Coordinates of C-alpha atoms in Angstrom, one line a residue:
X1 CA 104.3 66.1 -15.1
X2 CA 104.1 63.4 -17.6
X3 CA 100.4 64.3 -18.5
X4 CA 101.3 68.4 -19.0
X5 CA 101.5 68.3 -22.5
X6 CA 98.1 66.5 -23.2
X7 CA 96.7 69.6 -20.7
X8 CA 97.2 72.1 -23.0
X9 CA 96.1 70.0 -26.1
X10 CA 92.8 68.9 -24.9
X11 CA 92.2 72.2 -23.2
X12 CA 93.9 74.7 -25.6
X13 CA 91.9 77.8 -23.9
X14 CA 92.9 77.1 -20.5
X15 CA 93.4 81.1 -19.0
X16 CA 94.0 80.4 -15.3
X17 CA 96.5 78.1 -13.6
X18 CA 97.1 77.3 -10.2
X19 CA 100.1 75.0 -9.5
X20 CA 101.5 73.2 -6.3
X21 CA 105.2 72.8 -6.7
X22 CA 105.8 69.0 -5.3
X23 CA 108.6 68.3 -3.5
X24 CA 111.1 67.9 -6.4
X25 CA 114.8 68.7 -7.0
X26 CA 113.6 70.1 -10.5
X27 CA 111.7 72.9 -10.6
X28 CA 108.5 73.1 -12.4
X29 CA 109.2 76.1 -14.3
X30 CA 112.6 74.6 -15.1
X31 CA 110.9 72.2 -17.6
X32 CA 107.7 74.2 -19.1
X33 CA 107.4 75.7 -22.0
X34 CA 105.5 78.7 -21.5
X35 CA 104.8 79.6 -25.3
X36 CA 101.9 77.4 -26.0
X37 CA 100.3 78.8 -22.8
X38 CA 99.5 81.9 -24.7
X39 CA 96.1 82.6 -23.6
X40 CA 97.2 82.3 -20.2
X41 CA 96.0 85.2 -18.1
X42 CA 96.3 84.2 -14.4
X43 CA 99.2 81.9 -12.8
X44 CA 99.7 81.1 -9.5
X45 CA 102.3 78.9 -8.3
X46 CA 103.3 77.6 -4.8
X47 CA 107.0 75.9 -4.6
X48 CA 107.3 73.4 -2.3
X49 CA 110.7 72.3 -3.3
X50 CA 113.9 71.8 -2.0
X51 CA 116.2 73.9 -4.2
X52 CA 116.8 77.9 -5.0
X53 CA 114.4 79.2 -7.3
X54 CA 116.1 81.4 -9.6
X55 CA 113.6 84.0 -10.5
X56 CA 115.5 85.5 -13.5
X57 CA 114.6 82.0 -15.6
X58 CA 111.4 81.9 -14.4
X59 CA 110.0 85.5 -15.7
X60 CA 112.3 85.3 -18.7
X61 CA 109.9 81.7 -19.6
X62 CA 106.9 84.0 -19.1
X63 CA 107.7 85.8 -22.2
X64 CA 105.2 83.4 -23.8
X65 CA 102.0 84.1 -22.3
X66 CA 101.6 87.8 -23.6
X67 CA 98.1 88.2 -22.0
X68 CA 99.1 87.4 -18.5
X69 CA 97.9 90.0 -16.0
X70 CA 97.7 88.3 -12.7
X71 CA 100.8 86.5 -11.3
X72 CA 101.5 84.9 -8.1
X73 CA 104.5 83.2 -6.8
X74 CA 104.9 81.8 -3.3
X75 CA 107.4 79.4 -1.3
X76 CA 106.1 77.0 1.2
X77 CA 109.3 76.1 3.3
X78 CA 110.1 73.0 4.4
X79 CA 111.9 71.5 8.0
X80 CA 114.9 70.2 5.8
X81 CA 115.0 73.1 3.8
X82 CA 114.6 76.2 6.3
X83 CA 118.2 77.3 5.3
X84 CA 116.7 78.0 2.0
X85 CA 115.7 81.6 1.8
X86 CA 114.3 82.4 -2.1
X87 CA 114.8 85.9 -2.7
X88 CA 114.0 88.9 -5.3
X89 CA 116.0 91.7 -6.7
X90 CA 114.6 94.8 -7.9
X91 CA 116.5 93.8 -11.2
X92 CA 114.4 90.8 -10.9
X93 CA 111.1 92.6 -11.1
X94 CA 112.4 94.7 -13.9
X95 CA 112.8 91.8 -15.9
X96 CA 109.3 90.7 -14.9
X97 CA 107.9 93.8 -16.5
X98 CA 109.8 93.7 -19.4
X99 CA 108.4 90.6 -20.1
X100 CA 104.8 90.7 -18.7
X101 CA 104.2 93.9 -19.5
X102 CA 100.2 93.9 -18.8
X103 CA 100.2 92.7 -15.1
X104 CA 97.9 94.0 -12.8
X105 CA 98.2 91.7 -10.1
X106 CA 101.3 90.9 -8.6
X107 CA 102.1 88.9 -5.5
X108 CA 105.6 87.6 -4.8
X109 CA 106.8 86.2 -0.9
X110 CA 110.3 86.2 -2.0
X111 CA 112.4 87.7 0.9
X112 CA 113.9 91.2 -0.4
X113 CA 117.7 91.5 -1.7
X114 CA 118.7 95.2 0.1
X115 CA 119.5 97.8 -2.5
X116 CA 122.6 99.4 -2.2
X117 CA 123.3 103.1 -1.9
X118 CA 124.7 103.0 -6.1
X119 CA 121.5 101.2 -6.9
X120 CA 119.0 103.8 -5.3
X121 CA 120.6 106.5 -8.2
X122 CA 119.6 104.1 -10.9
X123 CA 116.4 103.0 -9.6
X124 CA 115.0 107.0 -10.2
X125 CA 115.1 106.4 -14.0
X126 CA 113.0 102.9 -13.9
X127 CA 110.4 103.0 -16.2
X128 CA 106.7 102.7 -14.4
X129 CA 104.7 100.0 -14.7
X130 CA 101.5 101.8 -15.0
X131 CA 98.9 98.3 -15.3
X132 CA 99.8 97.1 -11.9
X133 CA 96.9 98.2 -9.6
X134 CA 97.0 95.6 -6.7
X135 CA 101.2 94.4 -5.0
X136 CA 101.3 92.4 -2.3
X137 CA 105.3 91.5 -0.8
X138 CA 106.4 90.0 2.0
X139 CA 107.7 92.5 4.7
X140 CA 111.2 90.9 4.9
X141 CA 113.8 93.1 4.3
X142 CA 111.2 95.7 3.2
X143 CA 113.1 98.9 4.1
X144 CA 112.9 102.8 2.4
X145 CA 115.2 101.6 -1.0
X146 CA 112.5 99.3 -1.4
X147 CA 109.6 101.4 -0.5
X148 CA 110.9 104.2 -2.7
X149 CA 111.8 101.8 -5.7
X150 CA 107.6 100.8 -5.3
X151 CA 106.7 104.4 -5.3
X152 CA 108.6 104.7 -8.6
X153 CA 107.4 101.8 -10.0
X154 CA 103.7 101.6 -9.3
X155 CA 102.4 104.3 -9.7
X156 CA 98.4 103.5 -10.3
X157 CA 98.9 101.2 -7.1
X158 CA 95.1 101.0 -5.4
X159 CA 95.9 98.1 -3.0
X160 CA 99.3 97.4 -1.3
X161 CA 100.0 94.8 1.2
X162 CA 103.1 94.3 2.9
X163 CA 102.7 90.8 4.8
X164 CA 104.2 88.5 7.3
X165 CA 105.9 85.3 6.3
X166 CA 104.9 83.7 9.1
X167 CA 107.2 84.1 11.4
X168 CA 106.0 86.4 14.6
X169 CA 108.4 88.7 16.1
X170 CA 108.4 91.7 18.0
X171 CA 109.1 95.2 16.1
X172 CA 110.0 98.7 17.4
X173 CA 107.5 101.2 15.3
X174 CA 108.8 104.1 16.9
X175 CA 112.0 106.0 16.0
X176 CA 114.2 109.1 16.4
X177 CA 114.1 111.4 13.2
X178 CA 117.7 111.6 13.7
X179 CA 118.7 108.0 13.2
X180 CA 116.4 107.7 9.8
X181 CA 117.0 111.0 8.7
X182 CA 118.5 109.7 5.3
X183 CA 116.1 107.5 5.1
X184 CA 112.9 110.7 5.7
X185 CA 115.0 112.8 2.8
X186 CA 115.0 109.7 0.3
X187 CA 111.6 109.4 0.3
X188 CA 110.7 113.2 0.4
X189 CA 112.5 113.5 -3.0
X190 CA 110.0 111.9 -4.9
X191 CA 107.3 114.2 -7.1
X192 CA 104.4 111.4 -6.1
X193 CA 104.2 108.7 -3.2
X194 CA 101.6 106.3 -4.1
X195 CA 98.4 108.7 -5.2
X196 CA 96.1 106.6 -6.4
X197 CA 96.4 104.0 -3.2
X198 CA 93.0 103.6 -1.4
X199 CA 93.5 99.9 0.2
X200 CA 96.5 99.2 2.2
X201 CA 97.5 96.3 4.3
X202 CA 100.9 96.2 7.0
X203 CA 102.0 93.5 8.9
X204 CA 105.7 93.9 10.5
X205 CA 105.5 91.2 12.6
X206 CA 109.0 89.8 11.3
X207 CA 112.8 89.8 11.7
X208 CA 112.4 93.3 9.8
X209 CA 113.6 96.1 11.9
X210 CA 112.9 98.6 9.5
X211 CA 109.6 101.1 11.3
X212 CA 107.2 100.6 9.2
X213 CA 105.7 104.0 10.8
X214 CA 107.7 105.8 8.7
X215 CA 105.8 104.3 5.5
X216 CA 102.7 106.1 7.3
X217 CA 104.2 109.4 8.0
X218 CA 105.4 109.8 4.3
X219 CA 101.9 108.9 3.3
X220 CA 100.7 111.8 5.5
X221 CA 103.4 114.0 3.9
X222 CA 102.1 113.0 0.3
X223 CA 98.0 113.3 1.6
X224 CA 97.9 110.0 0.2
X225 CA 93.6 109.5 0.5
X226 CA 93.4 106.4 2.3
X227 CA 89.9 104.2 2.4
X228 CA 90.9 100.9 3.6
X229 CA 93.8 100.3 6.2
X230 CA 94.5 97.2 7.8
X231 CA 97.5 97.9 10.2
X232 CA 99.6 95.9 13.5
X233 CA 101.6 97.7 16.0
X234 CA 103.4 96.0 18.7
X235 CA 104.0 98.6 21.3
X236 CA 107.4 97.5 22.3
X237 CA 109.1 101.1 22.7
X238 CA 108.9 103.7 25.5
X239 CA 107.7 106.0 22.2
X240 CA 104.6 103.5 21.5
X241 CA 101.9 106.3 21.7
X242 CA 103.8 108.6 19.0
X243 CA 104.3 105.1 17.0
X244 CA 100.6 104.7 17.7
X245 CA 99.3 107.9 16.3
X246 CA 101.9 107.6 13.2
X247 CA 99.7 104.3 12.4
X248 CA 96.6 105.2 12.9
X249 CA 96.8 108.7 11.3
X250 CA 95.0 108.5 8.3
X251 CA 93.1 111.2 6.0
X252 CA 90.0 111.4 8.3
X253 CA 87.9 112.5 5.3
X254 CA 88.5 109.6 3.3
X255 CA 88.9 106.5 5.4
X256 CA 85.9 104.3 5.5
X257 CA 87.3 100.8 6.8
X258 CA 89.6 100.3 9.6
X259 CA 91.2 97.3 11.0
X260 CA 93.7 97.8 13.7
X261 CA 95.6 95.2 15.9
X262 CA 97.5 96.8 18.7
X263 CA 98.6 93.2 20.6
X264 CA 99.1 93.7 24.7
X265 CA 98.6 96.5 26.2
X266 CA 100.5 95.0 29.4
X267 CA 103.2 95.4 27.5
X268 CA 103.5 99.3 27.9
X269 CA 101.1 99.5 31.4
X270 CA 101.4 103.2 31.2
X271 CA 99.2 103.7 28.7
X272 CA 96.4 101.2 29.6
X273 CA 93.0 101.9 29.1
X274 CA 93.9 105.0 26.6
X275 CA 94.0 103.3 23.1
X276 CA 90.6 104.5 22.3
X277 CA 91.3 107.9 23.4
X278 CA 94.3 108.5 21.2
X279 CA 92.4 107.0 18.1
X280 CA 92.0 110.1 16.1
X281 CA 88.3 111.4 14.6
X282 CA 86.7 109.5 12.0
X283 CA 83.9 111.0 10.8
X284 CA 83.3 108.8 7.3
X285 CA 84.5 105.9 8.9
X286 CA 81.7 102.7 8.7
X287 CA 83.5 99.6 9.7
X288 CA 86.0 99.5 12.2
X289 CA 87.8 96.1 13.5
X290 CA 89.6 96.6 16.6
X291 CA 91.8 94.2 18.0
X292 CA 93.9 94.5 22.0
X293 CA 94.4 92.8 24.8
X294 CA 93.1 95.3 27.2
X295 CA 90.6 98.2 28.2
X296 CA 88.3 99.5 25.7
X297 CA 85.5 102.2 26.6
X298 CA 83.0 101.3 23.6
X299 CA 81.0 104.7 24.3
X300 CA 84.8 106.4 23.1
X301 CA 84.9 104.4 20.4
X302 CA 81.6 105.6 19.0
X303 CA 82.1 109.2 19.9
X304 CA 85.5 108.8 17.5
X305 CA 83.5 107.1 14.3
X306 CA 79.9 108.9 14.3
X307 CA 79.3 107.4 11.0
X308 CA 79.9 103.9 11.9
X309 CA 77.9 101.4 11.1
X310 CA 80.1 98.0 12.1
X311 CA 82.0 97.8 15.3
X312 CA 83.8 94.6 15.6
X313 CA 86.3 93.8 18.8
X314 CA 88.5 91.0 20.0
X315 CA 90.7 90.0 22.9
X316 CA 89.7 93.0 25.2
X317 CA 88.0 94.2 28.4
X318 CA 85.0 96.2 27.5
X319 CA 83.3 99.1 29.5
X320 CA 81.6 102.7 29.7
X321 CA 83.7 105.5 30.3
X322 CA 82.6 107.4 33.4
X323 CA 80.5 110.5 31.6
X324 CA 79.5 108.5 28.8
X325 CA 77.6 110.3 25.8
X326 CA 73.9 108.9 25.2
X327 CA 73.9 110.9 21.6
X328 CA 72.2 108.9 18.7
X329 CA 74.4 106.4 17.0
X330 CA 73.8 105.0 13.5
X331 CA 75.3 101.7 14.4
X332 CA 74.0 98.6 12.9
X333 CA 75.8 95.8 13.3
X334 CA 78.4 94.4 16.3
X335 CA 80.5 91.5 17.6
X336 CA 82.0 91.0 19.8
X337 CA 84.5 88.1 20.3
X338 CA 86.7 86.3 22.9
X339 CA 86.6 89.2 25.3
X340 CA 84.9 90.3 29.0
X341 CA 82.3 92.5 29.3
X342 CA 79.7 93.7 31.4
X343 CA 75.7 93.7 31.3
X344 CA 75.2 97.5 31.6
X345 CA 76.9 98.0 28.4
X346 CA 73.7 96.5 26.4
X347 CA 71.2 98.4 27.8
X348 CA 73.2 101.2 27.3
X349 CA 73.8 100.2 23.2
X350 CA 70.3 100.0 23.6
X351 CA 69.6 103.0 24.3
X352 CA 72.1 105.0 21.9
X353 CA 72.1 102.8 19.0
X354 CA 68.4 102.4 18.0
X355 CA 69.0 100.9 14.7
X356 CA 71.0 97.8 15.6
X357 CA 69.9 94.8 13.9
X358 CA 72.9 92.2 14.1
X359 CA 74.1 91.4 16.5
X360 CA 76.8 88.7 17.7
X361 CA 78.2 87.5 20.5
X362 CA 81.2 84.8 20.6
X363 CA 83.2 83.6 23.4
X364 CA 82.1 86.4 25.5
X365 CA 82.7 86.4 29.5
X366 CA 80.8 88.3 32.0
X367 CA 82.2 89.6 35.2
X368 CA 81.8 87.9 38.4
X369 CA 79.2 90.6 39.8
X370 CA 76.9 89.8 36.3
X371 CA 75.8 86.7 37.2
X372 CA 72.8 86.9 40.5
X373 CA 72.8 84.4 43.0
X374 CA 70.0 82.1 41.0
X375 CA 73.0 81.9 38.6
X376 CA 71.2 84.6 35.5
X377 CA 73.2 86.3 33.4
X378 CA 70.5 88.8 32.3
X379 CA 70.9 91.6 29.7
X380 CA 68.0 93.9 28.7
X381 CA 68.4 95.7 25.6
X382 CA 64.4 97.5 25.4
X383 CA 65.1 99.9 22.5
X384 CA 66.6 96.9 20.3
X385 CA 64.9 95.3 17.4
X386 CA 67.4 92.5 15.5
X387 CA 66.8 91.0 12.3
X388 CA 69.8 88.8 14.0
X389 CA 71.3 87.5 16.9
X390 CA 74.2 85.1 17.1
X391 CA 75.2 83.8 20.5
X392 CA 77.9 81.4 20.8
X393 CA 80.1 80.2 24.1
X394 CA 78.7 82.5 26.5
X395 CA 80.9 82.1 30.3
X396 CA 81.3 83.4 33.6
X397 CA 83.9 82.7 36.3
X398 CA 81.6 78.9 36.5
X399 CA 81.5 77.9 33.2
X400 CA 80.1 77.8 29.9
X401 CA 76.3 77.9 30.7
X402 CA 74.2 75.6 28.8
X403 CA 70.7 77.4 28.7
X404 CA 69.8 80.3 26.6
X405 CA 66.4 81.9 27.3
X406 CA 65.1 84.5 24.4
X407 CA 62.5 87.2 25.5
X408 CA 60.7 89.4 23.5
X409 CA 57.7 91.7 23.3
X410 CA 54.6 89.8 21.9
X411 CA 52.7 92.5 20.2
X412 CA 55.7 95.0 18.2
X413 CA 55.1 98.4 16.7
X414 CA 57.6 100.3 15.3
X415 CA 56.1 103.6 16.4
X416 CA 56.7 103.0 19.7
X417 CA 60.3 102.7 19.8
X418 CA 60.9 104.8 22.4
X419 CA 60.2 103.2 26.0
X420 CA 56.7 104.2 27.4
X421 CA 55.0 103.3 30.7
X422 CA 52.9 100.3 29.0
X423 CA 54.4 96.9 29.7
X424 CA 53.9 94.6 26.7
X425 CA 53.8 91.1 27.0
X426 CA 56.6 88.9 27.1
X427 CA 57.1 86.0 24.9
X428 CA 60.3 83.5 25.9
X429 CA 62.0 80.7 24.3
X430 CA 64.2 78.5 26.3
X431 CA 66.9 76.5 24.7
X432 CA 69.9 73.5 25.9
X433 CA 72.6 73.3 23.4
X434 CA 73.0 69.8 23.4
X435 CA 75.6 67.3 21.5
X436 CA 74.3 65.3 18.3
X437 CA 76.0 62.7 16.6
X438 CA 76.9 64.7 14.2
X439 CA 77.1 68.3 15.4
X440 CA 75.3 70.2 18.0
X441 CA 72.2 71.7 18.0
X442 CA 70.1 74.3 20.1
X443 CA 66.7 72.0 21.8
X444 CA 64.0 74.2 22.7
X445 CA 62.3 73.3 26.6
X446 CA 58.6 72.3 26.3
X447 CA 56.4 73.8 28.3
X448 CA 57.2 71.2 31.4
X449 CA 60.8 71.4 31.0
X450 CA 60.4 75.2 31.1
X451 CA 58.7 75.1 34.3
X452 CA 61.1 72.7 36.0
X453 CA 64.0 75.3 35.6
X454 CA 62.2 78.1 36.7
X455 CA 62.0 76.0 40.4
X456 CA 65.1 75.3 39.8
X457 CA 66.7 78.6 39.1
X458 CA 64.1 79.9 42.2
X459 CA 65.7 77.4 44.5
X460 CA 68.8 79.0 45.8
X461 CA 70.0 76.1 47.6
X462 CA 70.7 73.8 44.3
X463 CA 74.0 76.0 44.1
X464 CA 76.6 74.9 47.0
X465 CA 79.7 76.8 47.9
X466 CA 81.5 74.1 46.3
X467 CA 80.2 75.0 43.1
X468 CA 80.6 78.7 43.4
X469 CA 84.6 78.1 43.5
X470 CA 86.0 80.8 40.8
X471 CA 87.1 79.3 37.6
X472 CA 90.2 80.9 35.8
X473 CA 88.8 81.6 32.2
X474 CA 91.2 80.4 30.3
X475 CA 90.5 76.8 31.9
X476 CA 87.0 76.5 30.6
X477 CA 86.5 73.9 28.4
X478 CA 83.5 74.5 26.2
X479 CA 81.7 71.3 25.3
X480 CA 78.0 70.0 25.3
X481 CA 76.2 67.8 26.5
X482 CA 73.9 64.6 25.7
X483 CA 70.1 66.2 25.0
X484 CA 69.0 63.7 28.3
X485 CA 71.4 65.8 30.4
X486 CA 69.6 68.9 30.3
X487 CA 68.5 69.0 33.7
X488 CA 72.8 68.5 34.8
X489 CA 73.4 71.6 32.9
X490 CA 71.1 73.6 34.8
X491 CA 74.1 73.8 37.6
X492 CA 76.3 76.2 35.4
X493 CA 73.1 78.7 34.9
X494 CA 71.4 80.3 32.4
X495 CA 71.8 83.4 29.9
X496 CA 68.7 85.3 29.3
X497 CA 68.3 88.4 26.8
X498 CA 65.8 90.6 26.5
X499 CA 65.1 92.4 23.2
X500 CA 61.8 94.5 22.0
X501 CA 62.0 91.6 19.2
X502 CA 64.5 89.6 16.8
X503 CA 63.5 88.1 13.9
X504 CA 66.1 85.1 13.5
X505 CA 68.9 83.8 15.9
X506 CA 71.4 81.1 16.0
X507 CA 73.0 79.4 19.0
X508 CA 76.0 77.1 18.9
X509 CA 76.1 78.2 15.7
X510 CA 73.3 76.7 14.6
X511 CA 70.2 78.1 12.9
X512 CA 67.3 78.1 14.8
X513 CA 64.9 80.1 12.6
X514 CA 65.3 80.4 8.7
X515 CA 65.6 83.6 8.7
X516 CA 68.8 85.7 6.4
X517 CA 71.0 87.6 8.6
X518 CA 73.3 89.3 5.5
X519 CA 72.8 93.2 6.1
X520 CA 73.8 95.9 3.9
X521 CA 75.9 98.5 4.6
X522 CA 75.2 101.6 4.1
X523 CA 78.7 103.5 3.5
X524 CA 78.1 107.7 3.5
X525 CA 79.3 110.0 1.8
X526 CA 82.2 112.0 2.3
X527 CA 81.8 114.5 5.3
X528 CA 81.9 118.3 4.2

């Protein structure tokens, strides 16, 4: 603080400022003067004090830095201090405008002040503020006064992100038309209900109890064009599949990027295995994220985005429907991450998705049928050529296992992508992910050490029934091992992977070949 003015003399065309607020009783942005900052253009600044920030002084400072169009203010709260709750006022944000005028960016995690019923009348005649294109809030106290004073207010929105705070709690996203009826008329009064918005971005996991859902179902009622959603629904509610499809429901000819986190599906048993199913047709969509604890059939999920070209999952159980569809499938790249699967499901990717190349595997268990009794985990995926592979923390019901083996076809020609009756010769690469000083690292078996874990893996009597005891997976530990432990680690197996070739892979997260693995995709136009 004592140096700040001999910042802006030495450096009198400073444009950007990022700020951490100490822990002081005296606000920052008590003592600045903001006038000499005039070619100040981006300002961020994180309180980390002790006291209530009165916003109404801090955008009436900013009146000196005309050329500001990027602001950020957010409160890190302390133990001592959790009874201090900084807040924001519509009135607040008017003044903002009034006296930054040219913002485009705008990011405040002030909790919400709720806007009375008198308030709502006067908030129809605010004046727009047309520059802002991105707003990101925090959810709390979010509710449809604040929602409809946005929709007044911004316009030229493209990006809008309503986030969490922090704090996890449950949230009912269904509701009874009758109960928010007030609320569904308020909002179908407006001319315009964000038009321009393509990216948006909901998290209600808060002490919010507003339904969120009903933000979506006005953007239906607007056909608000949608490209990039990130959403959360916690399927609390005996109504969680209409909550479901009110979240998920965007314009099918416009969304391109999806990423959707529907928690536990144990929550609501009676619907398990059927989040796929309800998802809704997406025939532009490229990239979809999808995150539940629970059953997904991946053959579904591709059916649902024919144009996809990334498929990334977490925390689920993954399988083939019963009358799964072997249709062509432009997918290129997929992980999967901290989830059970089964080997089938490879060969059958294989097979339908002939222009995979990435593809990554992380923290990935197999069932207890996958693994044979010489302790492979084998998956065969003939059709597949990767430019990448990633394998990382690879488990069964034993263990982490310790030994990757790499097989590929010797002599590749792209003509012959399609499987024929002549068997090409196999090229394999062994590897033990063993522990450095530093980091670990992926060894690759010599042409002895190769040969003594074949025996090995041939002699069905190195594994005892003391060692085939089932293992709950959330008690694996993964760690490594010293590189002079190799043979040990033979005990927990091996994973092998056969591909018709890849031309770089990493495991443990390490590079073994110097090869790029950053793809393009390849985003389609819009489907007639």
């Amino acid at each position: 603080m004592e140096y700040r003015p001999k910042l802006r003399q030495n450096y009198s065309g400073i444009k950007r400022l990022k700020y951490y607020e100490p822990n002081r009783r005296r606000s920052f942005t008590e003592i600045i003067d903001w006038s000499i900052w005039n070619f100040l253009s981006h300002l961020e600044i994180r309180f980390h004090c002790q006291s209530d920030i009165v916003l109404e002084d801090v955008f009436t400072s900013l009146s000196g830095s005309p050329h500001l169009i990027h602001l950020t203010l957010l409160h890190q709260y302390l133990l001592e201090s959790s009874d201090i709750r900084n807040t924001v006022s519509w009135l607040d944000i008017e003044l903002l405008h009034l006296k930054a005028p040219q913002l485009e960016y705008l990011n405040i995690d002030f909790a919400h002040i709720k806007i009375s019923n008198y308030e709502v009348n006067n908030i129809r005649h605010v004046l727009p503020a047309r520059t802002v294109t991105k707003a990101i809030f925090d959810n709390d106290k979010i509710d449809t006064s604040w929602v409809f004073y946005f929709a007044l207010k911004y316009p030229n929105l493209h990006h809008l992100e309503f986030k969490n705070n922090g704090t996890i709690y449950g949230t009912r996203e269904a509701y009874y038309e009758k109960t928010y009826e007030k609320d569904i008329r308020l909002l179908s009064t407006l001319d315009q209900f964000f038009p321009c918005l393509k990216n948006i971005s909901l998290d209600p996991l808060n002490y919010n109890s507003w339904p969120f859902s009903i933000f979506y179902d006005t953007l239906r009622h607007f056909g608000v064009n949608v490209e990039r959603a990130k959403i959360r629904v916690i399927h609390w509610d005996r109504a969680w599949t209409r909550s479901l499809h009110s979240c998920v429901e965007f314009s099918p000819k416009s969304l391109r990027v999806l990423w959707a986190d529907f928690g536990h599906e144990s929550v609501n048993p009676a619907y398990k295995g059927q989040i796929p199913s309800i998802l809704p047709l997406y025939p532009c969509l490229v990239e979809l994220h999808f995150m539940v604890v629970g059953g997904i059939e991946i053959d579904v999920m591709l059916d649902k985005c024919p144009s996809l070209r990334l498929l990334d999952i977490h925390f689920s159980s993954v399988r083939i429907s019963e009358k799964p569809n072997h249709n062509p499938h432009p997918l290129q790249r997929l992980n999967l991450h901290n989830l059970r699967t089964a080997t089938p499901i490879f060969k059958y990717l294989s097979f339908r998705c002939k222009q995979l190349l990435f593809m990554k595997l992380e923290h990935v268990e197999f069932e207890i049928s996958e693994s044979t009794k010489n302790r492979e985990i084998f998956i065969e995926m003939p059709y597949t050529q990767l430019d990448t592979l990633i394998l990382y923390s690879i488990g069964t019901y034993r263990g982490f296992v310790k030994h990757f083996v790499i097989k590929q076809e010797d002599n590749i020609d792209v003509s012959q992508l399609d499987l024929t009756n002549q068997q090409q010769p196999i090229r394999s690469s062994w590897y033990h992910i063993c522990k450095g000083e530093t980091k670990h690292f992926a060894w690759e078996l010599g042409k002895r050490e190769v040969e003594y874990a074949q025996r090995f893996f041939q002699d069905v009597t190195n594994f005892d029934s003391d060692e085939n005891k089932i293992m709950g997976y959330s008690n694996i530990s993964y760690s490594s091992s010293l590189k002079k432990d190799w043979k040990s680690d033979l005990k927990y197996g091996y994973f092998s992977l056969r591909v018709k070739s890849v031309k770089g892979y990493h495991l443990d997260k390490e590079e073994l070949l110097e090869k790029s693995y950053s793809l393009p995709i390849m985003y389609l136009p819009s489907v007639q």
